[in-house]
Amino acid sequence: MINNDSIFEIRGLKTQFFTSKGVVPAVDGVDITVRKGEAVGLVGESGCGKSMTAMSVMQLLKKPGRVVEGTIKLNGEDLLKMNKREINDIRGNRISMIFQEPMTALNPVYTIGKQAMEALMIHQKISKEEAKAKVIDMFAKVGIPEPEKRFSVYPHQLSGGLRQRVMIAMAMICNPELMIADEPTTALDVTIEAQILYLMNQLQKEVGTAVIMITHNLGVVAESCDYVYVMYAGKIMEEAPVKELFKNPLHPYTFGLMNSIPKMTEVKTHLYTIKGMVPNLLNLPQGCRFCPRCDKAMKICTMYQPDLYELEDGHKVRCFLYNKEVMESGK
Amino acid sequence: MNSKKLNRAADLAAEKIAGGFSMEGTDWIPEGATQPAKVEAEAESEIAPDETIGEQIKSMFKHNKLALVSAILIVLFILVTVFAPIVAPHDPYVQDLTQRLQGPSAEHLLGTDNYGRDVLSRMLYGGRVSLLVGIFPTIISMTIGTALGLIAGFYGGKIDSIIMRLADVLMAFPSLLLAMLISYTLGNGLLTIFMALSVVSWAGTARVVRSEVLSLREKEYVEAATSIGVKRGTIIRRHILPNCVPTLIVLFTMNVPGNILTESSLSFLGIGAQPPSTSWGLMVYESKQYLQMTPVSTLAPGITILLLVVAFNFLGDALRDKLDPSLKN
């Protein structure tokens, strides 16, 4: 966790959708660094660009969407400069992905064993028998009971939790360097969620795979990540090691997010909410993107976009409140 | 001053949040979660048994007697025409002018035609043509239509436009007229009919398959397959095509009677099966002049066509109800 060798770097990623109404900047200059074996959280509201960041990495973007700028480097190799063959060699082998809906992410007409074998057969030159043995091993590892029997079972015969275990098995089967989990527990109930997060943590420690955990659930981040990025309207608003962020949230947005979690120790009649809505990406405010919803908004916030200011111990925040010059010159 | 205030508030909030989560290690995980297999295994016992396509069809026949009768009828028709040489009481081509235009009798169950040939025997042999023409051009046209529909739906863009406009052009012609045109240009014969029917009817299949693919390619499992590095061709073949199969089965049972009818029409118009060989459509045509004298020799093949077409339609309906994923759950 403390080592500094980053295996995965996103720099200045801009993903835009070219619609008939105009250009939608879904991801707007995002920088993310993942170190070996580290779990990085990417948090934000719906529509803030977290999933689009993941899609850009896997190059799964659909038609009007395109990466316009930036680099995505896995161990120094730029994924965006690769051709289709090279990308296919990386997908599922060195970078894999877990999807939100375990109900729909498995093909209903194939047995789960056959589907899990697919990645192995593509990326490793091994016989069917070896692949089957490996899959059964992996199924056992992710806690699927009676893996030999489950090997030839269809997805609809499994519960949501088991299906998500299958997805994890499929994602981990080639021992990838990076696993992107796009809201892996959103569709599951809380007890299963806890089990799945525990399982992912265990596997991550065992295999040394780095994880990007995309979620809107701060609880999930607190439990499973080492470092957090808070995203809003296509931009990173704040980034910090997880403990630092929870101890000391700086950005008014992060602050609002944390305040809107109900707490068991407190009796409240109304739950705190951040007023307003995520801005229309076609019609963004001129200044800071969070400005229209911000309690602490100043005059300058409506006019200029703040940069990501670095504070002590790696805590970075995109807010004028933490820019000394601005604060000293008076609003 | 402002930031100081904010910081104090932040500290306060962090304390409250920390009360909600414990961030140290994994001690928050309940005891049972360390043995996830156990928890899941209990839920597992309630899981519905596997239902393959075969089992679904079996249960369909159990609950839908009409479908069962239709299926039996179709199989019966296929069997008696395949084994026509064994089943047929007379040689279908032997003429006996002393026996012409007779009504049903013990010797000739469905009477005789204009040349004194046994109508029942001719129907058994003619059924071969009708069924062949019903089934094989359907297979050919559906193969073409499926392939083109898959390509058009999956790749989209220009390829899609070209294929679908071509289909539109074909669909713009009345299919019977187009089939007649092809038959006339290429000369008569069974092969010509096969080709004519294949060329005419792929467009419908292509449209249905394309629309199916448009929805299937957006499915998460297709995305998931892409994300583990499966090539596009393989995705079409292994992940999209198998999910089209229920639709294709239904489409097949609907296309077969369509082709049987088209063949009957073509034969009726004189460009289908050529005498002395025959088909049901041709038999209706040949005996229509004698409708008043021996109605049986016209009605029998006509009613047989009707029965077969209706049977295929009922079976198709039942299969659709059972297999169509959009009607499930």
XYZ file of C-alpha atoms in Angstrom:
660
model
C 0.000 0.000 0.000
C 2.821 2.345 0.829
C 5.020 1.420 -2.125
C 5.144 4.013 -4.822
C 5.280 1.910 -7.973
C 2.120 2.847 -9.804
C 0.968 0.170 -12.221
C -1.920 2.063 -13.700
C -2.182 5.733 -14.550
C -4.944 7.761 -16.114
C -3.812 11.220 -17.141
C -6.041 14.013 -18.395
C -8.730 11.630 -19.606
C -11.492 13.364 -21.512
C -14.430 11.321 -22.726
C -17.127 13.108 -24.634
C -20.444 12.177 -26.169
C -21.201 13.828 -29.454
C -24.974 14.095 -29.394
C -27.254 16.071 -31.662
C -27.785 18.579 -28.849
C -24.105 19.203 -28.379
C -20.960 17.741 -26.898
C -21.412 16.156 -23.473
C -18.167 16.100 -21.480
C -18.891 12.991 -19.406
C -15.319 12.692 -18.175
C -13.372 15.938 -18.147
C -9.699 15.730 -17.420
C -9.515 12.935 -14.873
C -6.212 11.807 -13.341
C -6.148 8.546 -11.432
C -3.153 6.616 -10.174
C -3.305 3.058 -8.906
C -0.365 1.438 -7.166
C 0.339 -2.272 -7.145
C -2.111 -4.191 -5.011
C -3.940 -1.054 -3.965
C -7.707 -0.591 -3.810
C -8.825 2.753 -5.124
C -12.338 4.042 -4.669
C -14.128 6.238 -7.190
C -17.169 7.812 -5.557
C -19.854 10.105 -6.836
C -23.520 10.578 -7.583
C -25.256 8.958 -10.544
C -24.178 10.527 -13.798
C -20.955 12.018 -12.504
C -18.833 10.031 -14.949
C -17.514 7.201 -12.806
C -18.817 4.402 -15.020
C -17.754 6.295 -18.124
C -14.216 6.413 -16.748
C -14.314 2.620 -16.411
C -15.799 2.214 -19.883
C -13.059 4.424 -21.298
C -10.419 2.225 -19.707
C -11.964 -0.984 -21.071
C -12.787 0.777 -24.350
C -16.376 -0.324 -24.161
C -17.760 3.108 -25.031
C -20.743 3.048 -27.375
C -21.110 5.131 -30.483
C -21.577 8.815 -29.815
C -19.051 8.487 -26.980
C -15.316 8.765 -27.588
C -12.135 9.372 -25.652
C -10.856 12.676 -26.994
C -7.785 13.265 -24.906
C -5.516 11.754 -22.331
C -3.532 8.630 -21.690
C -4.404 5.413 -19.914
C -1.214 3.596 -19.061
C -0.900 0.078 -17.735
C 2.716 -0.466 -16.719
C 3.757 2.297 -19.085
C 1.837 1.003 -22.126
C -0.810 3.374 -23.392
C -4.081 1.473 -23.870
C -5.512 4.229 -26.029
C -2.771 3.771 -28.625
C -3.341 0.037 -28.999
C -5.145 -1.674 -31.845
C -8.085 -4.037 -31.327
C -5.965 -7.188 -31.083
C -3.709 -5.743 -28.421
C -6.700 -4.472 -26.476
C -8.351 -7.883 -26.612
C -5.141 -9.373 -25.241
C -5.351 -7.045 -22.261
C -9.056 -7.290 -21.536
C -9.851 -10.094 -19.150
C -6.175 -11.006 -18.951
C -4.422 -8.002 -17.403
C -7.417 -5.778 -16.717
C -10.781 -7.269 -15.913
C -14.129 -5.866 -14.950
C -16.999 -6.754 -12.659
C -20.402 -5.398 -13.532
C -23.154 -3.988 -11.408
C -25.910 -6.419 -12.313
C -24.948 -10.038 -11.747
C -28.419 -10.913 -13.054
C -27.723 -9.694 -16.576
C -23.954 -9.896 -16.874
C -24.044 -13.665 -17.407
C -25.249 -15.137 -20.677
C -28.421 -17.124 -19.907
C -27.773 -19.830 -22.504
C -24.401 -21.047 -21.212
C -23.439 -22.824 -18.041
C -21.401 -20.702 -15.671
C -18.443 -23.058 -15.995
C -18.338 -22.639 -19.746
C -18.488 -18.870 -19.412
C -15.723 -18.787 -16.844
C -13.569 -20.944 -19.117
C -13.931 -18.491 -21.979
C -11.356 -16.004 -20.686
C -8.898 -18.789 -19.892
C -9.239 -20.378 -23.324
C -8.659 -17.023 -24.998
C -5.694 -15.836 -23.007
C -3.866 -18.974 -22.010
C -2.916 -21.829 -24.237
C -4.229 -24.655 -22.091
C -6.400 -27.664 -22.763
C -10.081 -27.788 -21.916
C -9.476 -30.181 -19.029
C -6.873 -27.920 -17.465
C -9.138 -24.912 -17.925
C -12.009 -26.762 -16.291
C -9.836 -27.720 -13.336
C -8.701 -24.119 -12.961
C -12.271 -22.831 -13.106
C -13.395 -25.300 -10.453
C -10.453 -24.213 -8.283
C -11.427 -20.593 -8.741
C -15.095 -21.324 -7.981
C -14.010 -22.945 -4.740
C -11.830 -19.934 -3.963
C -14.703 -17.472 -4.356
C -16.858 -19.579 -2.063
C -19.196 -21.326 -4.473
C -20.381 -24.486 -2.735
C -19.873 -27.792 -4.578
C -17.933 -26.178 -7.437
C -17.811 -29.399 -9.529
C -21.583 -29.600 -9.500
C -22.066 -25.861 -10.002
C -19.756 -25.932 -13.002
C -22.570 -27.128 -15.248
C -25.365 -24.995 -13.879
C -27.102 -22.175 -15.746
C -27.045 -18.588 -14.415
C -30.785 -18.455 -13.736
C -30.430 -21.289 -11.244
C -28.173 -19.233 -9.002
C -28.930 -16.491 -6.508
C -27.663 -12.944 -7.050
C -24.850 -13.364 -4.543
C -23.634 -16.571 -6.145
C -23.797 -14.992 -9.568
C -21.656 -12.100 -8.390
C -19.195 -14.689 -7.056
C -19.142 -16.238 -10.520
C -18.451 -12.796 -11.996
C -15.586 -12.307 -9.573
C -14.233 -15.746 -10.422
C -14.393 -14.842 -14.114
C -12.649 -11.530 -13.496
C -9.894 -13.068 -11.361
C -9.260 -16.231 -13.335
C -6.320 -14.879 -15.331
C -4.792 -13.153 -12.278
C -5.177 -9.646 -13.704
C -3.020 -6.735 -12.586
C -6.078 -4.521 -12.290
C -9.715 -5.251 -11.649
C -12.361 -2.597 -12.194
C -15.461 -3.206 -10.120
C -18.371 -1.094 -11.312
C -20.748 -0.937 -8.364
C -20.275 -4.643 -7.681
C -22.576 -4.744 -4.680
C -25.279 -2.240 -5.586
C -27.687 -4.952 -6.718
C -27.111 -7.134 -3.660
C -28.618 -6.976 -0.210
C -26.436 -5.840 2.663
C -25.487 -9.217 4.124
C -24.389 -10.502 0.724
C -22.708 -7.158 0.079
C -20.568 -7.644 3.168
C -19.618 -11.158 2.075
C -18.727 -10.062 -1.443
C -16.609 -7.125 -0.237
C -14.850 -9.416 2.197
C -14.193 -11.895 -0.568
C -12.819 -9.207 -2.868
C -10.528 -7.932 -0.137
C -9.250 -11.441 0.522
C -8.571 -12.175 -3.140
C -6.939 -8.813 -3.593
C -4.519 -9.501 -0.755
C -3.868 -13.036 -1.932
C -3.280 -12.369 -5.609
C -1.991 -8.804 -5.370
C -4.459 -7.452 -7.898
C -5.097 -3.731 -7.771
C -8.744 -2.708 -7.667
C -10.669 0.335 -8.809
C -13.920 0.263 -6.881
C -16.605 2.383 -8.470
C -19.464 3.082 -6.113
C -21.838 5.678 -4.791
C -21.740 4.070 -1.381
C -19.293 5.722 0.992
C -19.654 2.760 3.331
C -18.256 0.436 0.668
C -15.324 2.794 0.160
C -14.632 3.020 3.874
C -14.546 -0.752 4.177
C -12.628 -1.748 1.106
C -10.426 1.025 -0.263
C -7.018 2.484 0.490
C -7.363 5.678 -1.480
C -10.436 7.597 -2.627
C -11.297 9.855 -5.522
C -14.504 11.880 -5.240
C -15.943 12.686 -8.627
C -18.511 15.304 -9.573
C -19.775 16.243 -13.057
C -16.826 14.636 -14.822
C -14.106 16.059 -12.613
C -12.193 14.793 -9.593
C -13.242 17.062 -6.705
C -11.161 15.607 -3.934
C -8.690 12.802 -3.476
C -7.071 11.455 -0.355
C -6.110 8.279 1.471
C -9.327 6.776 2.795
C -8.778 7.486 6.488
C -7.719 11.034 5.817
C -10.808 11.637 3.698
C -13.220 10.349 6.297
C -11.440 12.090 9.141
C -11.025 15.320 7.303
C -13.348 15.824 4.313
C -12.467 19.173 2.781
C -14.569 19.751 -0.278
C -18.086 21.012 0.462
C -19.374 18.279 -1.850
C -17.627 15.455 -0.001
C -18.803 17.048 3.167
C -22.373 17.069 1.908
C -22.136 13.453 0.794
C -21.008 12.360 4.242
C -23.639 14.416 5.974
C -26.384 12.821 3.960
C -25.640 9.369 5.397
C -28.080 8.541 8.187
C -26.286 7.857 11.454
C -27.419 5.461 14.095
C -26.132 7.599 16.939
C -28.305 10.541 16.109
C -32.022 11.272 16.111
C -32.999 13.494 13.218
C -36.375 14.201 11.733
C -34.968 15.118 8.342
C -32.030 13.636 6.551
C -29.514 16.125 5.240
C -29.510 16.412 1.468
C -27.352 18.365 -0.912
C -29.741 20.857 -2.441
C -30.284 20.926 -6.194
C -29.287 18.356 -8.739
C -26.274 17.224 -10.711
C -25.867 19.895 -13.408
C -26.817 19.163 -16.988
C -23.534 18.293 -18.638
C -24.669 20.148 -21.754
C -25.069 23.324 -19.789
C -22.370 23.480 -17.139
C -21.863 26.464 -14.884
C -19.071 28.755 -15.940
C -17.180 28.554 -12.677
C -16.868 25.650 -10.256
C -19.230 22.846 -11.267
C -20.503 22.381 -7.772
C -20.986 26.101 -7.198
C -24.801 26.255 -7.738
C -25.311 23.674 -4.979
C -22.549 24.774 -2.663
C -23.231 26.244 0.808
C -19.857 27.917 0.881
C -19.935 29.420 -2.610
C -18.039 32.677 -3.034
C -18.078 35.196 -5.822
C -14.993 33.754 -7.424
C -16.614 30.311 -7.582
C -19.177 31.523 -10.097
C -16.506 32.889 -12.389
C -13.469 30.613 -12.367
C -12.880 26.912 -12.157
C -10.682 25.971 -9.233
C -7.681 23.700 -9.751
C -6.930 20.610 -7.743
C -4.940 22.093 -4.845
C -2.558 19.784 -3.041
C -2.527 20.097 0.732
C -0.493 18.210 3.301
C -0.153 14.382 3.128
C -1.473 13.781 -0.346
C -4.867 15.322 0.253
C -5.967 17.120 -2.903
C -9.077 19.221 -3.271
C -10.642 21.229 -6.076
C -11.997 24.187 -4.116
C -11.045 27.849 -3.698
C -11.530 27.565 0.047
C -8.147 25.883 0.153
C -6.320 28.323 -2.072
C -4.433 30.691 0.227
C -4.153 33.497 -2.287
C -7.859 33.530 -2.939
C -8.763 33.308 0.723
C -6.312 36.042 1.759
C -7.311 38.474 -0.958
C -10.845 38.301 0.414
C -13.708 36.940 -1.638
C -11.755 32.288 9.680
C -14.202 30.742 7.350
C -11.979 27.745 6.711
C -11.339 27.285 10.424
C -15.049 27.021 11.034
C -15.386 24.558 8.200
C -12.555 22.447 9.527
C -14.110 22.252 12.959
C -17.388 21.199 11.393
C -15.552 18.642 9.325
C -13.917 17.172 12.391
C -17.272 16.908 14.022
C -18.772 15.204 10.999
C -15.872 12.807 10.744
C -16.379 11.774 14.329
C -20.010 11.070 13.690
C -19.225 9.098 10.576
C -16.512 7.151 12.287
C -19.161 6.170 14.795
C -21.079 4.568 11.972
C -18.173 2.681 10.406
C -15.277 1.014 12.015
C -12.364 1.352 9.704
C -9.953 -1.006 11.312
C -9.423 -4.209 9.370
C -12.325 -6.506 8.766
C -13.587 -7.044 12.298
C -16.940 -5.552 11.258
C -17.769 -8.611 9.237
C -20.322 -10.792 10.953
C -19.200 -14.219 12.127
C -21.146 -16.132 9.483
C -19.597 -14.221 6.634
C -16.242 -15.893 7.108
C -17.905 -19.063 5.893
C -19.814 -17.652 2.967
C -20.197 -21.078 1.381
C -22.453 -22.207 4.191
C -24.768 -19.234 3.906
C -25.101 -19.595 0.163
C -25.621 -23.334 0.319
C -28.801 -22.870 2.300
C -30.248 -20.506 -0.245
C -29.198 -22.912 -2.956
C -31.619 -25.651 -1.979
C -34.562 -23.496 -3.013
C -33.326 -22.855 -6.507
C -35.604 -23.820 -9.364
C -34.617 -26.897 -11.332
C -33.010 -26.456 -14.689
C -35.360 -26.101 -17.649
C -33.729 -26.744 -20.983
C -35.451 -25.997 -24.262
C -36.322 -29.692 -24.551
C -38.012 -29.725 -21.170
C -39.840 -26.515 -21.924
C -41.249 -28.055 -25.077
C -42.265 -31.173 -23.172
C -44.187 -29.134 -20.619
C -45.762 -27.135 -23.429
C -47.214 -30.295 -24.979
C -48.471 -31.375 -21.599
C -50.467 -28.190 -21.097
C -51.360 -27.295 -24.664
C -53.267 -30.131 -26.360
C -53.765 -28.123 -29.544
C -50.008 -27.874 -29.953
C -49.689 -31.592 -29.311
C -52.305 -32.454 -31.953
C -50.623 -30.069 -34.400
C -47.229 -31.630 -33.809
C -48.626 -35.146 -34.235
C -50.328 -34.097 -37.444
C -47.139 -32.590 -38.847
C -45.073 -35.636 -37.951
C -47.758 -37.876 -39.459
C -47.728 -35.916 -42.719
C -43.967 -36.097 -42.895
C -43.925 -39.854 -42.192
C -46.583 -40.834 -44.728
C -45.015 -38.743 -47.478
C -41.510 -40.033 -46.750
C -42.799 -43.601 -46.825
C -45.199 -42.923 -49.722
C -43.958 -45.891 -51.797
C -44.917 -48.220 -48.926
C -48.102 -46.478 -47.855
C -49.570 -45.589 -51.230
C -52.202 -48.099 -52.435
C -51.558 -47.425 -56.161
C -48.884 -46.185 -58.504
C -49.481 -42.414 -58.686
C -48.490 -42.175 -62.344
C -50.462 -45.092 -63.841
C -53.391 -43.824 -65.855
C -56.577 -45.790 -66.239
C -58.985 -43.898 -68.427
C -61.806 -46.307 -67.721
C -61.676 -45.293 -64.086
C -61.490 -41.497 -64.545
C -63.196 -39.008 -62.261
C -64.611 -41.493 -59.838
C -65.795 -40.653 -56.377
C -64.419 -42.276 -53.219
C -64.669 -46.053 -53.127
C -63.020 -48.947 -51.350
C -60.559 -49.274 -54.234
C -59.796 -45.555 -54.477
C -60.326 -44.005 -51.046
C -60.274 -40.448 -52.390
C -61.464 -41.287 -55.883
C -59.577 -40.797 -59.143
C -58.612 -37.808 -61.229
C -59.046 -36.783 -64.824
C -56.691 -39.520 -66.062
C -57.992 -42.190 -63.719
C -55.021 -41.919 -61.327
C -55.533 -42.646 -57.655
C -55.913 -39.322 -55.815
C -54.743 -40.634 -52.442
C -51.529 -42.045 -53.901
C -50.898 -38.869 -55.836
C -51.432 -36.845 -52.672
C -48.903 -38.921 -50.773
C -46.309 -38.379 -53.491
C -47.306 -34.760 -54.059
C -46.929 -34.123 -50.348
C -43.213 -34.820 -50.751
C -42.883 -31.817 -53.015
C -45.059 -29.626 -50.816
C -43.189 -30.512 -47.630
C -39.770 -30.303 -49.274
C -40.640 -26.913 -50.665
C -42.054 -25.914 -47.301
C -38.995 -26.906 -45.288
C -35.806 -26.574 -47.352
C -36.210 -23.117 -48.874
C -37.233 -21.978 -45.405
C -33.966 -23.316 -44.006
C -31.968 -21.692 -46.805
C -33.731 -18.330 -46.613
C -33.588 -18.270 -42.841
C -29.874 -19.050 -42.862
C -29.270 -16.175 -45.250
C -31.642 -13.903 -43.334
C -30.129 -14.786 -39.958
C -26.573 -14.195 -41.137
C -27.423 -10.861 -42.721
C -29.598 -9.818 -39.769
C -26.796 -10.618 -37.312
C -24.281 -8.604 -39.300
C -26.649 -5.677 -39.844
C -27.754 -5.552 -36.212
C -24.351 -6.000 -34.641
C -22.187 -3.767 -36.778
C -24.790 -1.123 -37.589
C -23.852 1.929 -39.629
C -23.316 1.595 -43.355
C -23.414 -2.217 -43.497
C -26.723 -2.130 -41.667
C -28.141 0.452 -44.056
C -27.063 -1.466 -47.155
C -28.477 -4.800 -45.965
C -31.721 -3.394 -44.660
C -32.388 -1.236 -47.728
C -31.839 -4.324 -49.857
C -34.366 -6.123 -47.667
C -36.770 -3.204 -48.037
C -36.495 -3.397 -51.809
C -37.271 -7.125 -51.727
C -40.183 -6.621 -49.357
C -41.577 -3.895 -51.612
C -42.312 -6.475 -54.322
C -45.250 -8.798 -53.815
C -43.382 -11.997 -52.997
C -45.549 -14.161 -55.254
C -44.843 -11.878 -58.196
C -41.121 -11.960 -57.508
C -41.126 -15.747 -57.183
C -43.023 -15.985 -60.479
C -40.507 -13.685 -62.106
C -37.582 -15.808 -60.926
C -39.285 -19.049 -61.941
C -40.042 -17.691 -65.389
C -36.488 -16.447 -65.943
C -34.775 -19.597 -64.708
C -37.211 -22.074 -66.182
C -39.506 -24.475 -64.382
C -38.468 -27.099 -61.917
C -38.133 -27.859 -58.258
C -34.686 -26.257 -57.980
C -35.982 -23.013 -59.407
C -38.788 -22.954 -56.868
C -36.270 -23.570 -54.104
C -34.199 -20.634 -55.287
C -37.175 -18.383 -55.862
C -38.593 -19.016 -52.398
C -35.181 -18.662 -50.738
C -34.428 -15.361 -52.374
C -37.874 -13.948 -51.729
C -38.232 -14.653 -48.047
C -34.878 -13.939 -46.374
C -35.752 -10.281 -45.890
C -38.408 -10.960 -43.246
C -36.031 -13.120 -41.206
C -33.258 -10.558 -41.529
C -35.535 -7.856 -40.136
C -36.629 -9.890 -37.140
C -33.101 -11.086 -36.344
C -31.683 -7.585 -36.721
C -34.157 -6.116 -34.267
C -33.406 -8.957 -31.857
C -29.669 -8.339 -32.160
C -30.128 -4.614 -31.595
C -31.477 -5.371 -28.132
C -29.151 -8.319 -27.433
C -25.946 -6.440 -28.216
C -26.765 -3.909 -25.493
C -27.024 -6.685 -22.903
C -24.516 -6.592 -20.103
C -23.265 -10.097 -20.797
C -22.174 -8.986 -24.245
C -20.305 -6.127 -22.599
C -18.908 -8.585 -20.063
C -17.744 -10.907 -22.848
C -16.059 -7.951 -24.574
C -14.410 -7.020 -21.318
C -12.748 -10.427 -21.012
C -11.292 -10.085 -24.492
C -13.694 -12.101 -26.662
C -13.455 -11.152 -30.337
C -16.451 -9.603 -32.066
C -17.059 -12.500 -34.427
C -17.021 -14.903 -31.512
C -19.414 -12.682 -29.581
C -21.900 -12.807 -32.452
C -21.563 -16.558 -32.791
C -21.398 -17.599 -29.169
C -23.305 -14.936 -27.264
C -25.839 -13.385 -29.595
C -26.899 -16.150 -31.998
C -27.835 -18.714 -29.287
C -30.084 -16.126 -27.687
C -31.918 -15.716 -31.000
C -32.745 -19.426 -31.214
C -36.230 -19.291 -29.609
C -37.225 -16.549 -32.035
C -35.779 -18.518 -34.938
C -37.720 -21.660 -34.010
C -40.946 -19.694 -33.932
C -40.099 -17.924 -37.165
C -39.414 -21.287 -38.785
C -42.832 -22.689 -37.928
C -44.385 -19.545 -39.357
C -42.310 -19.498 -42.554
C -42.871 -23.152 -43.478
C -46.637 -22.824 -44.076
C -45.982 -19.564 -45.902
C -43.696 -21.345 -48.339
C -46.115 -24.285 -48.704
C -48.810 -21.805 -49.661
C -46.558 -19.936 -52.078
C -45.585 -23.204 -53.728
C -49.268 -24.133 -53.989
C -50.004 -20.789 -55.593
C -47.099 -21.157 -58.006
C -48.166 -24.682 -58.919
C -51.737 -23.516 -59.258
C -50.505 -20.885 -61.694
C -48.582 -23.535 -63.596
C -45.024 -22.603 -62.698
C -44.463 -24.927 -59.771
C -44.213 -28.679 -59.850
C -44.506 -29.994 -63.398
C -46.740 -32.871 -64.490
C -46.603 -35.809 -64.284
C -44.968 -35.143 -60.901
C -47.287 -33.251 -58.654
C -47.804 -31.239 -55.517
C -50.904 -30.432 -53.513
C -51.232 -27.041 -55.129
C -50.939 -28.524 -58.579
C -53.579 -31.149 -57.736
C -56.047 -28.463 -56.746
C -55.294 -26.724 -60.014
C -55.618 -29.836 -62.183
C -58.888 -30.978 -60.696
C -60.609 -27.634 -60.340
C -62.397 -28.096 -63.663
C -64.076 -31.223 -62.353
C -65.064 -29.691 -59.032
C -68.719 -30.397 -59.648
C -68.225 -34.007 -60.718
C -65.668 -35.177 -58.139
C -65.275 -32.508 -55.460
C -63.175 -34.865 -53.320
C -60.165 -34.770 -55.640
C -60.012 -30.977 -55.315
C -61.038 -30.676 -51.727
C -58.713 -33.378 -50.376
C -55.426 -31.695 -51.322
C -56.894 -28.283 -50.470
C -57.970 -29.368 -47.031
C -54.626 -31.091 -46.484
C -52.794 -27.847 -47.230
C -55.146 -26.056 -44.862
C -54.601 -28.609 -42.095
C -50.828 -28.519 -42.420
C -50.674 -24.735 -42.492
C -52.997 -24.406 -39.505
C -51.046 -27.065 -37.608
C -47.776 -25.209 -38.198
C -49.377 -21.948 -37.094
C -50.755 -23.424 -33.880
C -47.429 -25.039 -33.113
C -45.636 -21.762 -33.812
C -48.010 -19.861 -31.526
C -47.551 -22.347 -28.722
C -43.767 -22.311 -29.119
C -43.708 -18.545 -29.075
C -45.732 -18.431 -25.888
C -43.333 -20.892 -24.315
C -39.981 -19.722 -25.634
C -40.287 -15.988 -26.235
C -38.181 -14.424 -23.489
C -40.240 -11.237 -23.527
C -43.331 -13.188 -22.478
C -41.476 -14.965 -19.680
C -41.682 -13.833 -16.062
